[in-house]
Amino acid sequence: MEYVSAGLPGELTPRLLREPQWTDAMVDEAGIEVRDVPFVSVGGGIGSFVTVNYLRIAGVPADRIAVLSTIDHPWQTYEYLTRVSQIPRLERIRSDSSSRPDNIWGFPSYALAEAWRERTARPLLHVLGEPVFTDYWTPRAGTVFAGLARESARIGYPDMLVKGVVRMVRRRAGGGYFVILTPPAGSTATKRVAYRARFVHLAVGYPGLKFLPDLQAFRETYGDFHHVVNAYEPHEHVYEYLKTTPGTVMVRGGGIVASRVLQRLMDDRARYGLQTEIEHVFRTYVSGAHGPHIGSRRKGGHGFAYQGFNYPKSVWGGQLKARMRRLEGEQRAAEYRRMGGTNTPKRRKWQQQMRTGREAGWYRAFQGTVEEVHPGPETRLTSIVKCGDDTRKIVSDFIVDCTGLEADIADHRVLDDLLTHGGAGRNPLGRLDVERTFEVIGTASGDGAVYASGTATLGGYFPGVDTFLGLQVAAQEITDDLARRGWCDRLGLLRSTSQWIRWALGRPVEGSAAWSRS
Amino acid sequence: MVPILSGRIQTRLFLLALVGSVVTLALVPLLPGQAPLSERYGDAFVLLAAVAVLGIGWELLYHLLMQLRWEKDWPSLFGLLTGVPEGLLLWALLRAGAVPLAGSAPPGWVFAVHFGVVWLAVWLVANGPMRVPFLRWRFRGGRLV
């Protein structure tokens, strides 16, 4: 979609770009169309969706909410990322059974719903035995998307969605904010549209991917985007090549994405009788259980740190959540370091595949720091890897970067503007500093507030932000804060129950177009 | 729900009072007994109260055991299986006449049915339906207030 409308009126003036606070007159003088919507969510991914879902269920009408986004439906980016990182719709994601972004109650859980739908008790028995006797039960990606589609229709999400690129959020004199949107070319009379909102919610997702420095240097120096790939970009050509020619793949990283890529390589190897060899480099090689004391040990082995989900389970509601909520500054950063670190689930299938590979010698995992990658011999790549005191040259046909490094929040234009002009600051981990209510500290404007959820807020009082359940925790805190401010009703016991019944019956939430037709 | 200590205790007391009472009201008339119904109800509710009171001690123990787990979690299976030692202890105390206000111990199978059904009902409600009216409960480690 094209977002540049050359020659149209309503451009940002130098004065607007300069001033941290705008008056209505300044925006008017610039000829920018103004639309009044009290709550604006920027992003349009799952973070926006679960927040809007909460608000709608709490009784906020659809016409009081706008979601500004470049994507057509909330799971679009998530589906893209899961697909390229080797989780097609039929595969299971890494998420708890009761973490349902399409159901604020988490009941019925995905496992219960699947048991009901497929008339089998197996998912329930599986959940009963987890994580002691079985791996964690997790839902299929396709099930999650189907549920989101259903809930999206139920709350009238398409009615709230406005397509366009958000350029900035600036304070408004007199309270609230202006959110500047660049709509698709030709869709509006002015180049920019200003949403005048009392509350702004930022759920802009990952600011961008960051490559390992040596791989970035390789791509920039040799312009080779074919042999060195990031697991989060399309890289199907790697697997296709290996089906035609025996080859070696170097996998970098020890998280869930590395596990997924290994599974794909090993599945293909078994399914098509391939000769693929795998060199797996861990920067941090975990050889066994690790942790500060006997009551605080995480499982590990063969390079990996093992954990069911990306954080210890109690961050979403138990002891670690309660503890982190009380910590400030360096103490909080230290707690993040203690429980953090790259990890992956210890799934039985993966363990079996890796064991087979290790024994047969075609899967080789080791600790090392890659110092340099250069082309050759022939079309292959050579990595210079420092392993302790030794330096090894490892030759491979492809390198798949599975480290999942994230770019700095300032790489995102809206967040950068908020840090520069909006009064926002950084938390102990360098990301957006938010309150326990997820209000962005330092950005208040009169009776208005800016909230943020998702990965941009990692390092705050609540750790599990970049997860389905974490987004729901944030949505609940935001909705409760808005209720405290008197903007919406508090979602209490009776409304929660009656709304759940509507959800179970598939009936639309009041105030949506679907509801008025029903 | 991954519990914190106060959440464990609050959830136990609340669910025993609500779900435990409903189950007891429905179940006692169906169980055999010589005494008048009001007396049987009295004994059954004393048992329920004993599960609650002893439970505070049990929850302290579970909380300590949970500290040995990296994730500080409490799998739902644990919540189900802990009914066995709790039931056995209560039964032993009943037999020893160590439960204040309790009458003579009922036949073993009657005790087992009452205790088992209450335990199962509380566990089932805690593992799902509880989240419907109490939207914030699971994010607060089981705390209701």
XYZ file of C-alpha atoms in Angstrom:
663
model
C 0.000 0.000 0.000
C 1.240 3.487 -0.884
C 1.430 6.021 1.918
C 2.865 9.070 0.127
C 0.399 11.649 -1.133
C 2.494 14.262 -2.872
C 0.843 17.630 -3.437
C -1.991 17.192 -0.938
C -2.560 19.836 1.747
C -2.227 18.997 5.432
C 1.494 18.420 5.817
C 3.388 18.702 9.094
C 4.834 22.200 9.379
C 8.324 22.936 10.751
C 6.615 24.447 13.777
C 4.660 21.273 14.473
C 7.770 19.158 14.038
C 9.620 21.373 16.503
C 7.030 21.930 19.235
C 6.491 19.198 21.854
C 2.993 20.485 22.598
C 0.469 21.524 19.975
C -2.569 23.763 20.151
C -5.694 23.072 18.125
C -4.948 26.253 16.167
C -1.482 25.048 15.146
C -2.909 21.853 13.679
C -5.697 23.828 12.030
C -3.203 26.234 10.463
C -1.322 23.300 8.962
C -4.556 22.268 7.243
C -4.508 18.809 8.792
C -7.864 17.081 9.110
C -8.750 16.466 12.760
C -10.823 13.524 13.952
C -11.990 13.215 17.550
C -11.785 9.735 19.071
C -11.154 9.458 22.813
C -9.105 6.242 22.769
C -6.597 5.531 20.035
C -4.508 2.371 19.882
C -1.455 2.478 17.657
C -0.179 -0.775 16.203
C -3.073 -3.007 15.298
C -1.397 -6.269 16.224
C -2.316 -8.613 19.042
C -1.361 -5.972 21.649
C -3.903 -3.530 20.284
C -6.445 -6.285 19.868
C -6.445 -7.610 23.421
C -6.546 -4.091 24.847
C -9.475 -3.087 22.670
C -11.106 -6.423 23.444
C -10.975 -5.647 27.171
C -12.370 -2.168 26.669
C -15.193 -3.388 24.475
C -16.135 -6.071 26.983
C -15.988 -3.444 29.739
C -18.657 -1.572 27.775
C -16.808 1.022 25.715
C -18.665 1.558 22.406
C -16.763 0.865 19.203
C -17.116 4.462 18.011
C -15.053 5.702 20.968
C -12.055 3.637 19.907
C -9.800 3.805 16.855
C -7.027 1.354 16.025
C -4.444 2.860 13.690
C -2.532 0.214 11.799
C -0.839 -0.829 8.598
C -2.144 -4.390 8.818
C -5.581 -5.754 7.984
C -6.108 -8.048 10.939
C -4.445 -8.317 14.339
C -2.730 -11.663 13.861
C -1.194 -10.775 10.477
C 2.321 -9.940 11.690
C 2.287 -12.740 14.238
C 1.231 -15.246 11.612
C 3.955 -14.050 9.265
C 6.631 -14.360 11.952
C 5.483 -17.769 13.133
C 5.242 -19.072 9.574
C 8.729 -18.027 8.521
C 10.187 -19.233 11.810
C 8.821 -22.696 11.027
C 5.453 -22.740 12.788
C 2.816 -23.229 10.089
C -0.860 -23.146 11.084
C -1.021 -26.824 12.014
C 2.020 -26.683 14.283
C 1.763 -25.793 17.948
C 3.056 -22.497 19.273
C 4.826 -21.958 22.604
C 1.959 -20.697 24.695
C -0.028 -21.931 27.661
C -3.416 -23.531 27.195
C -5.193 -20.768 29.121
C -3.379 -17.874 27.419
C -6.101 -16.995 24.965
C -5.873 -13.609 23.264
C -9.426 -14.154 21.987
C -10.858 -14.744 25.459
C -10.036 -12.404 28.340
C -11.017 -15.036 30.930
C -8.825 -17.815 29.598
C -11.767 -20.168 30.069
C -12.441 -22.499 28.410
C -8.753 -23.035 27.802
C -7.527 -24.008 24.355
C -7.106 -27.595 25.581
C -10.685 -27.779 26.843
C -11.980 -26.229 23.618
C -9.984 -28.705 21.525
C -11.229 -31.615 23.645
C -14.804 -30.446 23.145
C -14.396 -29.792 19.421
C -12.646 -33.070 18.657
C -14.614 -35.116 21.220
C -11.526 -36.452 22.939
C -10.179 -36.265 26.481
C -6.566 -36.410 25.328
C -5.811 -32.662 25.551
C -7.264 -32.590 29.074
C -5.230 -35.582 30.242
C -2.191 -33.957 28.674
C -2.782 -30.706 30.584
C -3.338 -32.699 33.766
C 0.060 -34.330 33.458
C 2.013 -31.218 32.480
C 4.764 -30.345 33.076
C 5.640 -33.304 35.306
C 4.770 -36.267 33.106
C 4.385 -34.603 29.714
C 5.570 -31.521 27.845
C 3.345 -28.484 28.164
C 0.263 -28.755 26.005
C 0.205 -25.859 23.566
C -2.359 -24.751 20.972
C -1.994 -24.953 17.200
C -1.199 -21.650 15.526
C -4.250 -22.039 13.277
C -6.544 -22.453 16.295
C -5.263 -19.182 17.740
C -5.862 -17.315 14.474
C -9.348 -18.772 14.031
C -10.278 -17.705 17.565
C -8.946 -14.205 16.956
C -10.969 -13.925 13.755
C -14.122 -14.925 15.601
C -13.525 -12.506 18.469
C -12.551 -9.732 16.082
C -15.952 -9.994 14.401
C -17.720 -10.246 17.753
C -16.330 -6.978 19.113
C -16.628 -5.109 15.815
C -12.862 -4.743 15.444
C -12.982 -3.942 11.701
C -15.208 -0.935 12.511
C -12.472 0.500 14.740
C -9.583 -0.171 12.383
C -8.154 2.757 10.411
C -5.397 1.983 7.948
C -2.319 4.152 7.831
C 1.155 4.766 9.189
C 1.387 6.572 12.500
C 4.064 9.244 12.412
C 4.025 10.650 15.945
C 2.103 11.319 19.149
C 2.320 14.847 20.548
C 0.778 16.432 23.602
C -2.178 18.730 23.062
C -2.486 22.033 24.929
C -5.522 21.629 27.155
C -5.077 17.889 27.622
C -4.856 14.751 25.577
C -2.845 14.163 22.426
C -2.665 14.438 18.700
C -1.805 11.223 16.899
C -0.605 11.941 13.384
C -1.574 9.339 10.816
C -0.494 9.123 7.206
C -3.394 7.349 5.512
C -3.030 5.341 2.305
C -2.498 7.616 -0.696
C -5.749 8.884 -2.161
C -7.936 7.815 0.759
C -8.209 11.227 2.420
C -8.329 14.893 1.400
C -5.256 15.777 3.440
C -1.848 14.182 3.486
C -1.979 13.681 7.252
C -4.875 13.120 9.592
C -4.694 14.079 13.265
C -6.553 11.946 15.778
C -7.370 14.109 18.778
C -7.521 11.636 21.666
C -7.617 11.766 25.423
C -5.903 8.396 25.690
C -3.314 6.825 23.437
C -2.198 3.214 23.582
C 1.035 2.147 21.904
C 1.407 -1.484 20.924
C 3.821 -1.182 18.057
C 5.493 -4.558 18.469
C 9.112 -5.285 17.719
C 10.997 -2.183 16.573
C 12.893 -4.370 14.147
C 15.219 -7.307 13.796
C 18.857 -6.987 14.632
C 21.484 -9.264 13.161
C 24.477 -10.598 14.979
C 27.297 -8.108 14.313
C 29.465 -10.540 12.317
C 26.514 -11.577 10.157
C 25.489 -7.965 9.628
C 29.076 -7.185 8.569
C 29.032 -10.134 6.166
C 25.789 -9.068 4.544
C 26.919 -5.482 4.196
C 30.368 -6.361 2.875
C 29.388 -9.046 0.391
C 25.757 -8.145 -0.307
C 24.858 -11.803 0.248
C 21.349 -12.133 1.648
C 20.970 -15.671 0.345
C 23.437 -17.718 2.342
C 23.149 -15.784 5.600
C 19.550 -15.508 6.735
C 17.639 -14.545 9.819
C 15.120 -17.124 11.005
C 12.487 -14.383 11.141
C 12.808 -13.638 7.418
C 11.583 -15.949 4.692
C 14.291 -18.571 4.173
C 12.465 -21.464 2.591
C 15.167 -21.552 -0.109
C 17.542 -23.050 2.475
C 15.335 -26.105 2.981
C 14.597 -26.375 -0.737
C 18.303 -26.297 -1.614
C 19.023 -29.052 0.883
C 16.444 -31.270 -0.787
C 18.456 -31.109 -4.016
C 22.037 -31.037 -2.736
C 23.603 -32.401 0.443
C 24.775 -29.474 2.533
C 25.766 -28.101 5.911
C 23.787 -25.520 7.849
C 25.172 -23.497 10.713
C 22.524 -22.635 13.279
C 23.279 -19.755 15.652
C 21.329 -19.301 18.875
C 19.796 -21.422 21.626
C 16.190 -20.310 21.867
C 12.857 -21.589 20.636
C 13.501 -20.409 17.104
C 16.725 -22.406 16.945
C 14.748 -25.436 18.157
C 12.161 -24.887 15.432
C 14.759 -24.527 12.698
C 16.552 -27.645 13.941
C 13.264 -29.531 13.928
C 12.593 -28.496 10.327
C 16.097 -29.507 9.230
C 15.831 -32.820 11.072
C 12.261 -33.521 9.935
C 13.291 -32.933 6.312
C 16.361 -35.070 6.790
C 14.226 -37.973 8.006
C 11.320 -37.437 5.610
C 13.331 -37.043 2.398
C 16.391 -39.094 3.329
C 18.691 -36.058 3.138
C 22.348 -35.840 4.095
C 22.092 -32.475 5.873
C 24.804 -31.763 8.433
C 24.212 -29.237 11.208
C 26.780 -27.133 13.026
C 25.100 -25.534 16.016
C 26.970 -22.676 17.696
C 25.964 -21.505 21.150
C 27.515 -18.305 22.441
C 26.406 -19.417 25.919
C 26.554 -23.183 26.188
C 24.488 -24.583 29.045
C 25.726 -28.002 30.108
C 23.341 -28.742 32.958
C 20.946 -27.371 35.554
C 21.922 -23.865 36.539
C 20.881 -21.200 39.011
C 21.930 -19.414 42.170
C 20.872 -22.083 44.701
C 19.161 -25.451 45.018
C 15.692 -23.923 45.166
C 16.319 -21.898 42.077
C 17.690 -24.080 39.326
C 16.650 -24.176 35.712
C 17.095 -27.359 33.715
C 19.663 -27.364 30.977
C 21.897 -29.530 28.866
C 23.640 -29.976 25.505
C 23.840 -26.195 25.139
C 20.244 -25.292 25.910
C 18.569 -23.767 28.950
C 15.194 -25.436 29.294
C 11.988 -23.725 30.328
C 8.375 -24.329 29.284
C 7.691 -20.757 28.329
C 9.916 -17.768 27.773
C 9.770 -16.813 31.453
C 9.283 -18.844 34.609
C 5.572 -19.483 34.898
C 5.034 -17.405 38.005
C 5.785 -14.118 36.226
C 2.218 -14.080 34.894
C 0.495 -14.121 38.235
C 2.558 -15.755 40.922
C 5.520 -14.962 43.100
C 7.769 -13.493 40.449
C 5.037 -11.135 39.272
C 4.415 -9.970 42.824
C 8.131 -9.617 43.522
C 9.016 -7.704 40.366
C 6.209 -5.250 40.997
C 8.081 -4.020 44.067
C 11.558 -3.698 42.547
C 13.139 -0.538 41.179
C 16.208 0.344 39.158
C 19.230 -1.913 39.328
C 17.463 -4.405 41.626
C 14.821 -4.910 38.962
C 17.433 -5.230 36.219
C 19.256 -7.822 38.345
C 16.070 -9.842 38.786
C 15.499 -9.766 35.028
C 19.033 -11.055 34.511
C 18.552 -13.801 37.107
C 15.443 -15.273 35.530
C 16.161 -14.243 31.939
C 18.434 -15.636 29.300
C 17.662 -17.484 26.127
C 15.785 -20.726 26.672
C 13.648 -23.281 24.926
C 11.166 -25.964 26.012
C 12.504 -29.451 26.618
C 10.227 -31.244 24.185
C 10.562 -34.973 23.901
C 10.504 -35.020 20.114
C 13.318 -32.487 19.861
C 15.398 -34.346 22.418
C 15.007 -37.550 20.442
C 15.950 -35.894 17.149
C 19.049 -34.244 18.593
C 20.136 -37.431 20.321
C 19.913 -39.314 17.024
C 21.877 -36.570 15.276
C 24.575 -36.430 17.930
C 25.043 -40.186 17.910
C 25.228 -40.357 14.120
C 27.556 -37.371 14.030
C 25.540 -35.151 11.686
C 24.436 -32.775 14.445
C 27.345 -31.049 16.147
C 26.697 -28.524 18.924
C 29.433 -26.513 20.587
C 30.199 -23.322 22.428
C 31.864 -20.645 20.397
C 32.054 -16.997 19.506
C 32.007 -16.302 15.803
C 34.572 -13.659 15.003
C 34.155 -13.389 11.280
C 32.331 -14.904 8.343
C 33.696 -14.785 4.820
C 32.741 -16.341 1.501
C 34.379 -19.488 0.202
C 35.406 -22.099 -0.564
C 33.405 -21.841 -3.811
C 29.797 -20.905 -3.000
C 30.103 -21.869 0.653
C 30.819 -19.832 3.785
C 33.619 -20.027 6.304
C 33.051 -18.966 9.894
C 36.023 -18.240 12.118
C 34.881 -19.436 15.517
C 36.726 -18.936 18.769
C 36.144 -21.953 21.008
C 37.943 -21.370 24.279
C 41.627 -21.022 23.421
C 41.231 -22.591 19.976
C 40.092 -21.011 16.775
C 38.174 -23.220 14.362
C 37.167 -22.708 10.769
C 33.699 -24.040 10.132
C 32.493 -24.386 6.570
C 28.783 -24.357 5.830
C 26.410 -23.738 2.939
C 24.076 -21.548 4.942
C 23.994 -19.717 8.250
C 20.646 -19.282 9.986
C 20.668 -16.583 12.655
C 18.184 -17.695 15.302
C 19.309 -15.321 18.041
C 16.217 -13.127 17.711
C 18.041 -9.961 18.669
C 15.764 -6.967 18.816
C 16.544 -3.479 17.663
C 16.548 -0.533 20.053
C 13.136 1.021 20.759
C 14.383 4.303 19.285
C 14.545 2.547 15.906
C 10.784 2.819 15.899
C 9.780 6.242 14.679
C 6.816 6.761 17.021
C 8.739 5.639 20.104
C 11.724 7.735 19.103
C 9.505 10.804 18.821
C 7.945 10.034 22.195
C 11.409 9.773 23.773
C 12.546 13.000 22.113
C 9.448 15.197 22.383
C 6.913 13.385 24.522
C 8.654 13.151 27.907
C 9.019 9.353 27.833
C 12.084 7.732 29.370
C 13.810 4.385 29.514
C 13.516 1.668 32.139
C 16.411 -0.283 33.693
C 16.615 -2.478 30.574
C 16.640 0.530 28.246
C 13.099 0.169 26.992
C 10.034 2.330 27.456
C 9.504 3.176 31.118
C 5.941 2.394 32.144
C 4.074 2.481 35.437
C 2.417 -0.558 37.015
C -0.688 0.597 35.128
C 1.298 0.593 31.852
C 1.047 4.371 31.603
C 4.204 5.684 29.952
C 5.961 7.616 32.715
C 6.473 11.298 31.960
C 3.972 11.597 29.133
C 0.815 12.733 30.960
C -1.076 15.556 29.304
C -3.867 17.167 31.325
C -6.443 14.466 32.003
C -4.998 12.271 29.270
C -2.478 9.455 29.357
C -0.315 7.393 27.036
C -0.171 3.658 27.700
C 2.120 1.097 26.153
C 2.166 -2.673 26.093
C 4.225 -5.388 24.507
C 7.913 -5.866 23.949
C 8.705 -2.117 24.002
C 7.986 -2.157 27.753
C 10.204 -5.107 28.728
C 12.093 -4.165 31.886
C 9.071 -2.733 33.682
C 7.277 -3.798 36.845
C 5.736 -6.697 34.956
C 8.150 -8.993 33.113
C 6.179 -11.181 30.725
C 5.085 -8.364 28.435
C 5.800 -9.877 25.026
C 3.449 -12.843 25.418
C -0.279 -13.407 24.929
C -0.920 -13.504 28.657
C 1.361 -10.532 29.242
C -0.603 -8.474 26.759
C -3.767 -9.418 28.635
C -2.236 -8.464 31.970
C -1.392 -5.070 30.454
C -4.862 -4.731 28.946
C -6.451 -5.424 32.302
C -4.253 -2.885 34.083
C -4.990 -0.277 31.413
C -8.745 -0.911 31.524
C -8.735 -0.708 35.327
C -6.761 2.534 35.199
C -9.227 4.012 32.711
C -12.051 2.977 35.058
C -10.293 4.698 37.969
C -10.161 7.831 35.849
C -13.892 7.491 35.303
C -13.628 6.981 31.544
C -15.177 3.518 31.482
C -16.898 1.153 33.880
C -14.850 -1.206 35.976
C -15.288 -4.721 34.699
C -16.811 -6.271 37.817
C -18.031 -9.694 38.798
C -21.500 -9.488 37.249
C -20.526 -7.857 33.975
C -17.571 -10.200 33.631
C -19.892 -13.189 34.028
C -22.617 -11.893 31.724
C -20.055 -10.981 29.078
C -18.507 -14.419 29.314
C -21.920 -15.937 28.617
C -22.194 -13.725 25.531
C -18.734 -14.880 24.486
C -19.678 -18.530 24.967
C -22.816 -18.044 22.893
C -20.877 -16.183 20.216
C -23.077 -13.127 20.600
C -21.607 -9.747 19.663
C -20.513 -7.250 22.297
C -22.939 -4.355 22.614
C -22.110 -1.231 20.659
C -20.684 -2.916 17.579
C -22.239 -2.832 14.143
C -22.827 -6.571 14.389
C -24.678 -6.039 17.654
C -26.971 -3.345 16.293
C -27.940 -5.668 13.473
C -28.571 -8.613 15.809
C -3.368 -19.801 38.276
C 0.123 -19.760 39.774
C -0.381 -19.038 43.459
C 1.277 -16.807 46.001
C 0.887 -17.708 49.680
C -1.948 -15.317 50.521
C -3.668 -16.271 47.267
C -3.495 -19.958 48.149
C -5.128 -19.388 51.507
C -7.781 -16.994 50.238
C -8.708 -19.252 47.347
C -8.933 -22.307 49.578
C -11.143 -20.601 52.139
C -13.367 -19.007 49.513
C -13.861 -22.110 47.414
C -14.427 -24.378 50.406
C -17.003 -21.946 51.745
C -18.788 -21.602 48.426
C -18.262 -24.734 46.350
C -17.614 -26.959 49.375
C -20.853 -25.845 50.999
C -22.961 -26.325 47.888
C -21.523 -29.787 47.314
C -22.015 -30.698 50.978
C -25.615 -29.472 50.977
C -26.365 -31.574 47.929
C -24.408 -34.655 48.924
C -25.147 -35.278 52.598
C -28.801 -36.351 52.114
C -27.599 -38.907 49.573
C -25.093 -40.492 51.956
C -26.260 -43.122 54.426
C -26.462 -42.286 58.144
C -28.582 -43.064 61.186
C -28.606 -39.603 62.721
C -31.141 -36.907 61.800
C -30.262 -34.884 58.688
C -29.521 -31.725 60.685
C -26.956 -33.574 62.762
C -25.365 -35.109 59.683
C -25.161 -31.674 58.104
C -23.551 -30.361 61.278
C -20.886 -33.074 61.196
C -20.269 -32.571 57.477
C -19.761 -28.834 57.866
C -17.406 -29.388 60.788
C -15.377 -31.575 58.423
C -15.422 -28.825 55.836
C -14.226 -26.321 58.413
C -11.470 -28.736 59.440
C -10.271 -28.958 55.805
C -10.147 -25.172 55.767
C -8.322 -24.744 59.067
C -5.842 -27.582 58.550
C -5.472 -26.303 55.020
C -3.785 -23.139 56.166
C -0.989 -25.283 57.540
C -0.928 -27.407 54.408
C -0.732 -24.318 52.212
C 2.281 -23.118 54.173
C 3.941 -26.447 53.476
C 3.040 -26.329 49.764
C 4.352 -22.798 49.579
C 7.672 -23.940 51.022
C 7.845 -26.880 48.624
C 7.070 -24.541 45.738
C 10.224 -22.605 46.577
C 12.198 -25.626 45.379
C 10.758 -25.169 41.902
C 12.572 -22.883 39.456
C 9.376 -21.494 38.010
C 7.712 -21.039 41.415
C 4.661 -22.705 39.927
C 2.269 -25.320 41.216
C 1.076 -27.699 38.501
C -2.647 -28.409 38.578
C -1.950 -32.111 39.132
C -0.343 -31.211 42.478
C -3.532 -29.399 43.422
C -5.469 -32.598 42.770
C -3.088 -35.113 44.346
C -2.503 -33.172 47.555
C -6.037 -34.203 48.415
C -4.695 -37.673 49.283
C -2.407 -36.728 52.207
C -4.868 -34.083 53.364
C -7.722 -36.575 53.370
C -5.665 -39.225 55.148
C -4.553 -36.818 57.867
C -8.062 -35.583 58.465
C -9.352 -39.128 58.607
C -6.680 -40.047 61.133
C -7.525 -37.031 63.271
C -11.225 -37.895 63.112
C -10.554 -41.433 64.196
C -8.412 -40.156 67.032
C -11.204 -37.821 68.126
C -8.883 -34.863 67.629
C -11.275 -32.734 65.576
C -13.186 -30.383 67.883
C -17.009 -30.360 67.497
C -16.908 -33.420 65.262
C -19.135 -36.361 66.158
C -18.012 -39.929 65.782
C -16.141 -40.712 62.603
C -18.423 -41.782 59.729
C -17.733 -45.012 57.843
C -14.522 -44.704 55.851
C -16.149 -44.806 52.453
C -18.691 -42.095 53.423
C -15.850 -39.853 54.513
C -13.936 -40.655 51.327
C -16.907 -39.833 49.094
C -17.678 -36.578 50.851
C -14.077 -35.440 51.019
C -13.295 -36.636 47.483
C -16.281 -34.992 45.834
C -15.681 -31.694 47.621
C -11.987 -31.800 46.754
C -12.654 -32.579 43.106
C -15.315 -29.881 42.778
C -13.084 -27.234 44.365
C -10.165 -28.272 42.155
C -12.286 -28.168 39.003
C -13.669 -24.725 39.795
C -10.200 -23.411 40.638
C -8.889 -24.663 37.312
C -11.233 -22.761 35.061
C -14.681 -21.406 35.956
C -13.240 -19.304 38.802
C -11.691 -17.054 36.162
C -15.074 -16.047 34.771
C -16.461 -13.901 37.606
C -13.027 -13.148 39.089
C -11.182 -11.703 36.147
C -8.170 -10.468 38.121
C -7.767 -13.518 40.342
C -5.350 -15.463 38.126
C -3.031 -12.492 37.675
C -2.889 -11.895 41.436
C -1.664 -15.302 42.483
C -5.121 -16.355 43.638
C -5.765 -13.332 45.828
C -9.388 -12.242 45.952
C -8.904 -9.200 48.172
